[in-house]
Amino acid sequence: MRSKRCRAPQEKITLKVTNLEDEGKDVYEIGVHVHLEKLMLDYCRRRNLDYTTLSFIFNGTFIRPRQTPAQLMMENDDIIDTVLDQGSAGPNEGAA
């Protein structure tokens, strides 16, 4: 018989994703140890954007899909900027 492990509830933070072109802002609540790819894909789905043509930037640094808020030392209400790549594959292309 398998024993059930008790898991502590995961700490979550609120992040804001902004689009500099239309000044839009989406708010997400995400676990601090969840890959940011989940947020990135959802943002693109909501906005009907191609994931491979968009870059996500936090504090001037491109975010990789497998990074987590904890790894980037993000805090509540931090802002992630998005920019549309012009004519080249973004950092999300082929990154896993």
C-alpha atoms as a printed R data frame, in Angstrom:
   type eleno elety resid chain resno      x      y       z
1  ATOM     1    CA   MET     A     1  0.000  0.000   0.000
2  ATOM     2    CA   ARG     A     2  1.316  3.419  -0.935
3  ATOM     3    CA   SER     A     3  1.579  5.995   1.755
4  ATOM     4    CA   LYS     A     4  0.212  9.429   1.055
5  ATOM     5    CA   ARG     A     5  2.584 12.298   1.506
6  ATOM     6    CA   CYS     A     6  1.315 15.538   2.900
7  ATOM     7    CA   ARG     A     7  2.414 18.465   0.816
8  ATOM     8    CA   ALA     A     8  2.583 21.934   2.209
9  ATOM     9    CA   PRO     A     9  0.598 24.466   0.198
10 ATOM    10    CA   GLN     A    10  2.826 26.152  -2.340
11 ATOM    11    CA   GLU     A    11  3.603 29.807  -1.848
12 ATOM    12    CA   LYS     A    12  2.113 31.951  -4.609
13 ATOM    13    CA   ILE     A    13  2.831 35.444  -5.828
14 ATOM    14    CA   THR     A    14  1.000 37.878  -8.070
15 ATOM    15    CA   LEU     A    15  2.785 38.970 -11.248
16 ATOM    16    CA   LYS     A    16  1.740 41.558 -13.809
17 ATOM    17    CA   VAL     A    17  2.476 41.048 -17.503
18 ATOM    18    CA   THR     A    18  2.508 44.213 -19.590
19 ATOM    19    CA   ASN     A    19  2.471 44.819 -23.312
20 ATOM    20    CA   LEU     A    20  4.286 48.029 -24.154
21 ATOM    21    CA   GLU     A    21  2.574 48.353 -27.541
22 ATOM    22    CA   ASP     A    22 -1.015 48.590 -26.294
23 ATOM    23    CA   GLU     A    23 -0.347 49.303 -22.612
24 ATOM    24    CA   GLY     A    24 -2.355 46.226 -21.667
25 ATOM    25    CA   LYS     A    25 -1.759 44.521 -18.337
26 ATOM    26    CA   ASP     A    26 -2.690 40.984 -17.294
27 ATOM    27    CA   VAL     A    27 -2.443 39.785 -13.701
28 ATOM    28    CA   TYR     A    28 -1.426 36.235 -12.774
29 ATOM    29    CA   GLU     A    29 -1.176 34.347  -9.516
30 ATOM    30    CA   ILE     A    30  1.484 31.663  -9.828
31 ATOM    31    CA   GLY     A    31  3.397 29.343  -7.540
32 ATOM    32    CA   VAL     A    32  6.958 30.449  -6.856
33 ATOM    33    CA   HIS     A    33  8.291 27.067  -8.038
34 ATOM    34    CA   VAL     A    34  6.144 26.775 -11.195
35 ATOM    35    CA   HIS     A    35  7.901 27.169 -14.559
36 ATOM    36    CA   LEU     A    36  7.098 30.549 -16.060
37 ATOM    37    CA   GLU     A    37  6.354 28.813 -19.358
38 ATOM    38    CA   LYS     A    38  2.857 28.151 -17.988
39 ATOM    39    CA   LEU     A    39  2.258 31.893 -17.547
40 ATOM    40    CA   MET     A    40  3.867 32.703 -20.918
41 ATOM    41    CA   LEU     A    41  1.721 30.232 -22.849
42 ATOM    42    CA   ASP     A    42 -1.453 31.390 -21.119
43 ATOM    43    CA   TYR     A    43 -0.653 35.035 -21.853
44 ATOM    44    CA   CYS     A    44 -0.191 34.235 -25.556
45 ATOM    45    CA   ARG     A    45 -3.398 32.185 -25.642
46 ATOM    46    CA   ARG     A    46 -5.428 34.982 -23.994
47 ATOM    47    CA   ARG     A    47 -4.026 37.598 -26.374
48 ATOM    48    CA   ASN     A    48 -4.100 35.366 -29.472
49 ATOM    49    CA   LEU     A    49 -0.332 35.772 -29.989
50 ATOM    50    CA   ASP     A    50  2.274 33.367 -31.360
51 ATOM    51    CA   TYR     A    51  4.437 32.203 -28.452
52 ATOM    52    CA   THR     A    52  7.531 31.884 -30.647
53 ATOM    53    CA   THR     A    53  7.430 35.557 -31.667
54 ATOM    54    CA   LEU     A    54  7.169 37.060 -28.192
55 ATOM    55    CA   SER     A    55  9.873 37.735 -25.612
56 ATOM    56    CA   PHE     A    56  9.232 38.067 -21.891
57 ATOM    57    CA   ILE     A    57 11.566 40.343 -19.958
58 ATOM    58    CA   PHE     A    58 12.062 40.797 -16.214
59 ATOM    59    CA   ASN     A    59 14.446 43.466 -14.899
60 ATOM    60    CA   GLY     A    60 16.043 43.805 -18.332
61 ATOM    61    CA   THR     A    61 16.735 40.071 -18.720
62 ATOM    62    CA   PHE     A    62 15.003 37.650 -21.081
63 ATOM    63    CA   ILE     A    63 13.016 34.999 -19.205
64 ATOM    64    CA   ARG     A    64 13.545 31.371 -20.186
65 ATOM    65    CA   PRO     A    65 10.460 29.122 -20.113
66 ATOM    66    CA   ARG     A    66 11.887 26.704 -17.513
67 ATOM    67    CA   GLN     A    67 12.779 29.446 -15.028
68 ATOM    68    CA   THR     A    68 10.630 29.948 -11.946
69 ATOM    69    CA   PRO     A    69  9.720 33.081  -9.989
70 ATOM    70    CA   ALA     A    70 11.889 31.766  -7.128
71 ATOM    71    CA   GLN     A    71 14.938 31.443  -9.404
72 ATOM    72    CA   LEU     A    72 14.469 35.010 -10.620
73 ATOM    73    CA   MET     A    73 13.831 36.240  -7.063
74 ATOM    74    CA   MET     A    74 10.496 37.713  -8.118
75 ATOM    75    CA   GLU     A    75  8.285 39.319  -5.520
76 ATOM    76    CA   ASN     A    76  4.589 40.096  -5.269
77 ATOM    77    CA   ASP     A    77  3.398 42.608  -7.899
78 ATOM    78    CA   ASP     A    78  6.596 42.422  -9.976
79 ATOM    79    CA   ILE     A    79  6.151 43.297 -13.641
80 ATOM    80    CA   ILE     A    80  7.097 41.207 -16.669
81 ATOM    81    CA   ASP     A    81  7.342 43.129 -19.945
82 ATOM    82    CA   THR     A    82  6.565 41.568 -23.309
83 ATOM    83    CA   VAL     A    83  7.983 42.587 -26.664
84 ATOM    84    CA   LEU     A    84  7.233 41.291 -30.123
85 ATOM    85    CA   ASP     A    85 10.363 39.970 -31.834
86 ATOM    86    CA   GLN     A    86 11.052 41.689 -35.136
87 ATOM    87    CA   GLY     A    87 12.199 39.262 -37.824
88 ATOM    88    CA   SER     A    88 14.081 36.726 -35.719
89 ATOM    89    CA   ALA     A    89 13.312 33.759 -33.547
90 ATOM    90    CA   GLY     A    90 12.866 34.802 -29.947
91 ATOM    91    CA   PRO     A    91 14.621 33.268 -26.953
92 ATOM    92    CA   ASN     A    92 11.581 31.005 -26.464
93 ATOM    93    CA   GLU     A    93 12.139 29.291 -29.827
94 ATOM    94    CA   GLY     A    94 13.446 25.802 -29.176
95 ATOM    95    CA   ALA     A    95 14.107 26.484 -25.503
96 ATOM    96    CA   ALA     A    96 12.948 23.845 -23.095
